[in-house]
Short mmCIF file of N, CA and C in Angstrom, two decimals:
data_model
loop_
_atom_site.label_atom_id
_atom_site.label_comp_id
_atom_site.label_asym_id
_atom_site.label_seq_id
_atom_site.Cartn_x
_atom_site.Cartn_y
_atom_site.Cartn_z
N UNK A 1 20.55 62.63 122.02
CA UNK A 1 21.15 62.17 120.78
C UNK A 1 20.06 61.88 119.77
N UNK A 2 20.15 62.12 118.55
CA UNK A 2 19.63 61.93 117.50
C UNK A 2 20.16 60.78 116.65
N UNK A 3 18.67 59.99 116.08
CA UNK A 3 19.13 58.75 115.16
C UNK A 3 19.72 58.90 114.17
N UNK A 4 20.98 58.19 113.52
CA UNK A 4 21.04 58.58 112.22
C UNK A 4 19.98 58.21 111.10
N UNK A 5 20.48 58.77 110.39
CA UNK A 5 19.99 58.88 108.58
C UNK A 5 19.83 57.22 108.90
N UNK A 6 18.38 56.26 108.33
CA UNK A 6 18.98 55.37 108.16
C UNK A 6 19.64 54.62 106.58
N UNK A 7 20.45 53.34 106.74
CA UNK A 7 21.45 53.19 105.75
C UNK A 7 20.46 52.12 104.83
N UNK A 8 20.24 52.86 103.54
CA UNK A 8 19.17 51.87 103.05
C UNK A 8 20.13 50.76 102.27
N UNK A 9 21.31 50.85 102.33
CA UNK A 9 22.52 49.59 101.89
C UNK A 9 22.54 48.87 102.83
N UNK A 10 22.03 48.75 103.66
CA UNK A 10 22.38 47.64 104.93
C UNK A 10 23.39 47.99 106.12
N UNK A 11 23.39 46.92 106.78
CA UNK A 11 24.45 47.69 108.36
C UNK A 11 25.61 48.40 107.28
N UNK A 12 26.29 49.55 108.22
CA UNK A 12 27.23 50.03 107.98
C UNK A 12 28.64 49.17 108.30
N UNK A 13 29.89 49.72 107.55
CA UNK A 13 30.91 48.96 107.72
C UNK A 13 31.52 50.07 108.02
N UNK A 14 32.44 49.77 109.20
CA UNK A 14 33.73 50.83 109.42
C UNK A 14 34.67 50.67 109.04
N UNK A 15 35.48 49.98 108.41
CA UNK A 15 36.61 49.82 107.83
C UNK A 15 36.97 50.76 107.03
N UNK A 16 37.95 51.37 107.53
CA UNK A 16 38.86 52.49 106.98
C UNK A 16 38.45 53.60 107.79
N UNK A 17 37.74 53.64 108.62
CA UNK A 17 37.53 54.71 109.26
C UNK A 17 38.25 54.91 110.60
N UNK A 18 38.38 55.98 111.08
CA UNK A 18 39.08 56.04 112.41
C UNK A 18 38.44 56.10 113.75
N UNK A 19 38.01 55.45 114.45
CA UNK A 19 37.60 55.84 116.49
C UNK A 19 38.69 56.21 117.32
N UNK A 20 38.53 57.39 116.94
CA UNK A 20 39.59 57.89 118.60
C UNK A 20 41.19 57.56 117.73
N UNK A 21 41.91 57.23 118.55
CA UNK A 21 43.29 56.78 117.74
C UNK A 21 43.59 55.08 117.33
N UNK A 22 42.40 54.77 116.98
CA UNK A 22 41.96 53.28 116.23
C UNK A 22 41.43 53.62 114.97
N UNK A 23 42.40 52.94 113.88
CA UNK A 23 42.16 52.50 112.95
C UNK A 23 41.39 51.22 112.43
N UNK A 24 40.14 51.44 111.82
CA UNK A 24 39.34 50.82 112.02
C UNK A 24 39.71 49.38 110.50
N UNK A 25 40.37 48.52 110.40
CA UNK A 25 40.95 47.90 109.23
C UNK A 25 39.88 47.00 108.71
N UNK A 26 39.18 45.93 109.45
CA UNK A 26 38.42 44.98 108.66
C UNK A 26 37.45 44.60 109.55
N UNK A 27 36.25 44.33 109.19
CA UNK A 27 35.25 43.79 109.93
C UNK A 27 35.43 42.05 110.28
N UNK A 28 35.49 41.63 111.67
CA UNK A 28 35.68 40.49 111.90
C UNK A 28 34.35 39.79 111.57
N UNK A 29 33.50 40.30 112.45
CA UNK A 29 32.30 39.22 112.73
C UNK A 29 30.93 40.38 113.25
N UNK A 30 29.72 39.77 112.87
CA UNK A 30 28.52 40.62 113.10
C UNK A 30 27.49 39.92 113.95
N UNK A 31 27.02 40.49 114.55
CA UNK A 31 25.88 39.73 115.62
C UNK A 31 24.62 39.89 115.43
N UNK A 32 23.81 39.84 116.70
CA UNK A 32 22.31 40.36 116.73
C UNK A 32 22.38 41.76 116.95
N UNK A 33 22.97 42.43 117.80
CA UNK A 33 23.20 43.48 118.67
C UNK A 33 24.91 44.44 118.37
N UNK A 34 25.73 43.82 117.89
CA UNK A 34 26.99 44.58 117.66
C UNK A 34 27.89 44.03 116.13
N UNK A 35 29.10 44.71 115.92
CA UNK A 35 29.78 44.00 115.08
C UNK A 35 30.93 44.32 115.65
N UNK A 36 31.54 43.41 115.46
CA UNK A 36 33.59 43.29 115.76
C UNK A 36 34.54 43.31 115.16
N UNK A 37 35.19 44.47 114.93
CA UNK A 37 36.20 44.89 113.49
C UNK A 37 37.67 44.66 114.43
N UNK A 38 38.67 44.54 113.55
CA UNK A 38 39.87 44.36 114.24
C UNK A 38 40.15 45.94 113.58
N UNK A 39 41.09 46.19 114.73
CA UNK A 39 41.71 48.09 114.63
C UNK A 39 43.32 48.09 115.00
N UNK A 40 43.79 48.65 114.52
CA UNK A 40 44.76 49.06 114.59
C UNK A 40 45.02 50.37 115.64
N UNK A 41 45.57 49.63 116.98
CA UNK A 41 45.54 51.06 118.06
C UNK A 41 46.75 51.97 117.64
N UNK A 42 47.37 52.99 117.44
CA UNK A 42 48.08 53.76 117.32
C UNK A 42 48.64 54.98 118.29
N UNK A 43 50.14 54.67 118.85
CA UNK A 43 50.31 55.92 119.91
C UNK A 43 51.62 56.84 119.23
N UNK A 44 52.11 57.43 120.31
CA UNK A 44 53.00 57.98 119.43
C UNK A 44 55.13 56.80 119.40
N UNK A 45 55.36 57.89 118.63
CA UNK A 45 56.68 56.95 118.70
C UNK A 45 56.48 55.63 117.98
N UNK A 46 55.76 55.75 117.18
CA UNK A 46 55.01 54.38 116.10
C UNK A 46 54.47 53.62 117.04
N UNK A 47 54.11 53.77 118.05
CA UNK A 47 53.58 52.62 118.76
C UNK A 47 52.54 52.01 118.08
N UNK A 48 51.99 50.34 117.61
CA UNK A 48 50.55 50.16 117.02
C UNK A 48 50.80 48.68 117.48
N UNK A 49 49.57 48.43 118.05
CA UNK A 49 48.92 46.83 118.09
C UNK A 49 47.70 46.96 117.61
N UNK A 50 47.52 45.58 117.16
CA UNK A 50 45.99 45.03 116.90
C UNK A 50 45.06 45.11 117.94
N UNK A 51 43.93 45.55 117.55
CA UNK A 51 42.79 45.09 118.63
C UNK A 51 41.26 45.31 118.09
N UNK A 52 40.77 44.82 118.85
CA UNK A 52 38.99 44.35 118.64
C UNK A 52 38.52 45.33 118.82
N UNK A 53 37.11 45.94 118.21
CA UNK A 53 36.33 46.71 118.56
C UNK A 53 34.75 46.43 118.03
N UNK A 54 34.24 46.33 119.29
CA UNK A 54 32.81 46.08 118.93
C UNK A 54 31.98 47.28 119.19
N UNK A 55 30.91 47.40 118.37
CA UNK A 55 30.86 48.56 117.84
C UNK A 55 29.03 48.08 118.00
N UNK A 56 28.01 49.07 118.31
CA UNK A 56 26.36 48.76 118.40
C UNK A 56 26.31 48.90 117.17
N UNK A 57 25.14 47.90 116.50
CA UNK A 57 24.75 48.28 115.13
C UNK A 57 24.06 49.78 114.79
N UNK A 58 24.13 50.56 114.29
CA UNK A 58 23.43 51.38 113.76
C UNK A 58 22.06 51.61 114.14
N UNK A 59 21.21 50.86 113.90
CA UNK A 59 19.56 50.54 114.39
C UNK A 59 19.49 50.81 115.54
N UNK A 60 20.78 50.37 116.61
CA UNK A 60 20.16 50.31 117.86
C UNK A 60 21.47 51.73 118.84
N UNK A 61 22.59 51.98 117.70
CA UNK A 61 23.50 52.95 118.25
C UNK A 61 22.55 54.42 119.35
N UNK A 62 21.68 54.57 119.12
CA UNK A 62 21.17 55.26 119.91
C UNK A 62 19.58 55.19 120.47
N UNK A 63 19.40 53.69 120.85
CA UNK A 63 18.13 52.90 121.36
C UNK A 63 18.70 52.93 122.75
N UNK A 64 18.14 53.96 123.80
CA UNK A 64 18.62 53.58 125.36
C UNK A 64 18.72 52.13 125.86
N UNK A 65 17.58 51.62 125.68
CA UNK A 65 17.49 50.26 126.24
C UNK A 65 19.19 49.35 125.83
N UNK A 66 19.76 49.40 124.17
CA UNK A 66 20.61 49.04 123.91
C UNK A 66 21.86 49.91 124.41
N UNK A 67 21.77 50.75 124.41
CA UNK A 67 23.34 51.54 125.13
C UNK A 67 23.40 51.21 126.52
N UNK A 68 22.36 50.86 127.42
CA UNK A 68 22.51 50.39 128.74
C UNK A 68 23.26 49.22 128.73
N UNK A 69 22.43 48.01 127.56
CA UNK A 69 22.83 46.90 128.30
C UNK A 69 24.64 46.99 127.46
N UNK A 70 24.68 47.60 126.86
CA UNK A 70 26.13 47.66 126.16
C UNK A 70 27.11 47.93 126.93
N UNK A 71 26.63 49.37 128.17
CA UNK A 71 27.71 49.77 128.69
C UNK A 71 27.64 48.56 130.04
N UNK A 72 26.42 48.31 130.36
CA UNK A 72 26.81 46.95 131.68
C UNK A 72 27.77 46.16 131.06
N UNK A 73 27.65 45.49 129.52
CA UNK A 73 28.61 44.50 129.06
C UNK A 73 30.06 44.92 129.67
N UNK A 74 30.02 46.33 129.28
CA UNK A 74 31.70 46.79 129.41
C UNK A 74 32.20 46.97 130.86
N UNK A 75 31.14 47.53 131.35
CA UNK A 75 31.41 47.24 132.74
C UNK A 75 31.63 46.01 133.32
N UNK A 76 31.01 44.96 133.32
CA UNK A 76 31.42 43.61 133.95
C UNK A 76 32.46 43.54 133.17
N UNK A 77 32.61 43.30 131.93
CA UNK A 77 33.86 42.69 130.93
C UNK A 77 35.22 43.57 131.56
N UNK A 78 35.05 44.31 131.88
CA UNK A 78 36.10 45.61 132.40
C UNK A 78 37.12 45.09 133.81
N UNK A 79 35.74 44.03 134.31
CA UNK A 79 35.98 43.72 135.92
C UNK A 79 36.59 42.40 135.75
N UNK A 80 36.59 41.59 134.63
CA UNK A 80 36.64 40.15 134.68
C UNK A 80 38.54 40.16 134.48
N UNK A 81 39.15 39.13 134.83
CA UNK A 81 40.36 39.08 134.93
C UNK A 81 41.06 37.52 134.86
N UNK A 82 40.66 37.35 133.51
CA UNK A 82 40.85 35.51 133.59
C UNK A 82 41.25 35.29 132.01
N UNK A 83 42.75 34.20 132.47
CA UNK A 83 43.45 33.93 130.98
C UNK A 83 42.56 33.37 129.86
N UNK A 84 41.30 33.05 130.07
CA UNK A 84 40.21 32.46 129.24
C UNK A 84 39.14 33.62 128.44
N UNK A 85 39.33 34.52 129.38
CA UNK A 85 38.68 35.70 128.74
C UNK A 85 39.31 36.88 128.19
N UNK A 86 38.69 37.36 126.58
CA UNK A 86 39.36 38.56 126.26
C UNK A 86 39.08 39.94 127.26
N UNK A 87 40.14 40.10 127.96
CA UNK A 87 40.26 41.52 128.11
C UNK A 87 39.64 42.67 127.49
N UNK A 88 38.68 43.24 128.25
CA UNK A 88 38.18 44.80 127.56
C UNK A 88 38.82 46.35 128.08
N UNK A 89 39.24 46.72 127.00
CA UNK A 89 40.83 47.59 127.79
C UNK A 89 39.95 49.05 127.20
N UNK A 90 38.99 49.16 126.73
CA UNK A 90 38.83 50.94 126.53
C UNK A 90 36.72 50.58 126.25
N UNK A 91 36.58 52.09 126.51
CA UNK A 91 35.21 52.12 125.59
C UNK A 91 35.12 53.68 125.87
N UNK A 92 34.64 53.77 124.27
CA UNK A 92 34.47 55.24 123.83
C UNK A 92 33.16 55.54 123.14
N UNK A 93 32.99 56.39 123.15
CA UNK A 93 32.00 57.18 121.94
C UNK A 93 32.16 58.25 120.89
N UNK A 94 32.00 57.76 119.96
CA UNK A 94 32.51 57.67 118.56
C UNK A 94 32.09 59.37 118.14
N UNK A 95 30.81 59.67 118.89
CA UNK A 95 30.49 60.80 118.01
C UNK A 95 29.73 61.27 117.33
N UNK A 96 29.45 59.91 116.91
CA UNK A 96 28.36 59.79 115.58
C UNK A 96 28.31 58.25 115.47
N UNK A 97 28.86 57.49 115.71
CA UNK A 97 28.54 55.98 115.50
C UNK A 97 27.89 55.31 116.99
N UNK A 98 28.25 56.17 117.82
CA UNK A 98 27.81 55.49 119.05
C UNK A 98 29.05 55.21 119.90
N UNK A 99 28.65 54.10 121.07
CA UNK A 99 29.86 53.59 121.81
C UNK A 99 30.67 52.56 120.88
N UNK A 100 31.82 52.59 121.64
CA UNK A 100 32.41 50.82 121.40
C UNK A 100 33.23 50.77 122.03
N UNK A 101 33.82 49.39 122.20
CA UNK A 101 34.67 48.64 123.27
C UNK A 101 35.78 47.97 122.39
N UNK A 102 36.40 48.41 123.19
CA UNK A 102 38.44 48.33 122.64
C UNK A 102 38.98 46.54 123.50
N UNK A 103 38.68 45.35 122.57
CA UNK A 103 39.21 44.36 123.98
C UNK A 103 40.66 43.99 123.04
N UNK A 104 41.60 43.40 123.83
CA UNK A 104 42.37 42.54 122.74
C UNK A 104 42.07 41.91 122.14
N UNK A 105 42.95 41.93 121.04
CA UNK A 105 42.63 40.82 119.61
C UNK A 105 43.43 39.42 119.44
N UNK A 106 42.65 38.79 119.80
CA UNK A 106 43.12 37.43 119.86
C UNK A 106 42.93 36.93 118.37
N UNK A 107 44.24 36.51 117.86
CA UNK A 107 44.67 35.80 116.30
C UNK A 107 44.26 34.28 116.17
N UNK A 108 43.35 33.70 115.78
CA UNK A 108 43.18 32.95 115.87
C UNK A 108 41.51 32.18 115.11
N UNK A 109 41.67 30.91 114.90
CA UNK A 109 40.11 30.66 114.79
C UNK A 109 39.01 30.15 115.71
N UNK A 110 37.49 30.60 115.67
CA UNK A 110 37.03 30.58 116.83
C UNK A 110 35.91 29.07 116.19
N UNK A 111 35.25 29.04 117.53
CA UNK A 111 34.95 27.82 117.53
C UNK A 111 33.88 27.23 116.04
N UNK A 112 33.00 28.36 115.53
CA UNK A 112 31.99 28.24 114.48
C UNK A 112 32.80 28.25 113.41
N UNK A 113 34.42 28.12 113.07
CA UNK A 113 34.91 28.12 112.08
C UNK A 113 35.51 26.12 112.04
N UNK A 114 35.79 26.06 113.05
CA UNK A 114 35.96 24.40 113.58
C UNK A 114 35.36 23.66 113.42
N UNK A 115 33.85 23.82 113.79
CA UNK A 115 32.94 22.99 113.42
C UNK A 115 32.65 23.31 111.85
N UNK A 116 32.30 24.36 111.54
CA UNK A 116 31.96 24.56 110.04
C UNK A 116 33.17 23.63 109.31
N UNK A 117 34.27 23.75 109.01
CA UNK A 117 35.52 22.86 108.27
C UNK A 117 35.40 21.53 108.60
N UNK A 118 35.13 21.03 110.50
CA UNK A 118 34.69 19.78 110.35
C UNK A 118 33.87 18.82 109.78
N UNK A 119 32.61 19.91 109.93
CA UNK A 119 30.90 19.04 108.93
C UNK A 119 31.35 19.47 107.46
N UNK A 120 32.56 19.99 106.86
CA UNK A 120 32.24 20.60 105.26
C UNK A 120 33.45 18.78 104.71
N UNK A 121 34.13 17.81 106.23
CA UNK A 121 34.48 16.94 105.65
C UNK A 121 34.05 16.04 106.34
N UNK A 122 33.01 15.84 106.74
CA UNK A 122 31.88 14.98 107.10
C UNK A 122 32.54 14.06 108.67
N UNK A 123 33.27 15.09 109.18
CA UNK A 123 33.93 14.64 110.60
C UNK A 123 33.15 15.14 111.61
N UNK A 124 33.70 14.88 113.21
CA UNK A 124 33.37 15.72 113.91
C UNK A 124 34.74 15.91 114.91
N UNK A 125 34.78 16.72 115.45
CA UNK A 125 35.76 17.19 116.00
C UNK A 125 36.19 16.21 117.31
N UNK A 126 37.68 15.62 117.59
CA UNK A 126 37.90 14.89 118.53
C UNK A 126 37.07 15.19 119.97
N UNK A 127 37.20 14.17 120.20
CA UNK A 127 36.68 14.52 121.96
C UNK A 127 37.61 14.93 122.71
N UNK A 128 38.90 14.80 122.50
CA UNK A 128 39.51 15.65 123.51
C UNK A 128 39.61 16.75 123.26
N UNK A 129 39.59 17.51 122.07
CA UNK A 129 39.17 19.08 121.59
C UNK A 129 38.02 19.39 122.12
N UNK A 130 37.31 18.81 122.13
CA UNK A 130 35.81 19.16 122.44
C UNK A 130 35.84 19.46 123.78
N UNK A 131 36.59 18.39 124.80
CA UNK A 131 36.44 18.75 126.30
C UNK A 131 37.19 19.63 126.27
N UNK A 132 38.44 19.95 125.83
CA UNK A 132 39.20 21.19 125.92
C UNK A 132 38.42 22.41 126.17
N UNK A 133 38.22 22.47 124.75
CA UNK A 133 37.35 23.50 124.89
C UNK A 133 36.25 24.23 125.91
N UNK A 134 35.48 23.06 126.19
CA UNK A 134 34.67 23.01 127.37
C UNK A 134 34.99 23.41 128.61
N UNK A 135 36.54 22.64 128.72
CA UNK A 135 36.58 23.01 129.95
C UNK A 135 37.66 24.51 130.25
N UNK A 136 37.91 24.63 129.37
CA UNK A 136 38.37 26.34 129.11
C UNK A 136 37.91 27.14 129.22
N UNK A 137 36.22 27.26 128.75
CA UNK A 137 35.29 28.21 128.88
C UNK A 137 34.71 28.27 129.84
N UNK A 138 34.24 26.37 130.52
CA UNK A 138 34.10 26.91 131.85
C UNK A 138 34.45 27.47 132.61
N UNK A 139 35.71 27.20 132.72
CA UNK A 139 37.20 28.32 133.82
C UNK A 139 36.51 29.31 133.49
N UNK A 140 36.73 30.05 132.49
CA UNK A 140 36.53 31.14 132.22
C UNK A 140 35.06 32.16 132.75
N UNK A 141 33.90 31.39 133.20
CA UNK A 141 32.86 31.36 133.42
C UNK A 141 33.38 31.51 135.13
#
């Protein structure tokens, strides 16, 4: 595989574009290593749900070292089977963008949006939210 062109505008955005029979609608969230767009899966007979797709950044879409540890992600994530964890239900390659991983899309706000709204009104979040939380993820762990 060959690198792309690189993007002298900064990471690329997929939104509006298509993977496979995912519609690629809005970029959720961006990392060190990937970004996570919500997609629109599409079958036939109108079938469509929402779902996640994390996607390698560009820089590293065709860096071996990064496509390894990407596809181990999907592999364990593939194996895991717990109401605490999102489900990873596909992974493809795009073609030209690289891999990505299809998990469900959970509606909702995640924890760096909780705390951010809490410190923006000079609170902190109950303690029984807090252990909640905690102890949810541990399960999940």
């Amino acid at each position: 595989m060959s690198a792309p062109a690189e993007n002298p505008e900064g990471p690329r955005n997929l939104a509006g574009r298509r993977l496979g029979r995912y519609e690629v609608i809005t970029q959720l969230a961006s990392g060190g290593m990937a970004a996570v767009y919500i997609a629109r899966a599409q079958g036939v007979a109108g079938f469509e749900r929402l779902v996640a797709i994390k996607v390698l950044h560009a820089h590293l879409a065709y860096e071996e070292e990064f496509i390894s540890m990407f596809l181990d992600e999907a592999r364990l994530a593939a194996r895991i089977r717990h109401p605490n964890v999102v489900p990873t239900t596909d992974i493809n390659d795009t073609g030209g963008d690289g891999y990505y991983l299809v998990m469900d899309y959970i509606e909702g706000d995640h924890l760096g949006g909780l705390l951010g709204r809490s410190a923006k009104q000079g609170k902190r979040l109950p303690a029984p939210i807090v252990s909640r939380i905690l102890l949810d993820a541990l399960a999940g762990l």
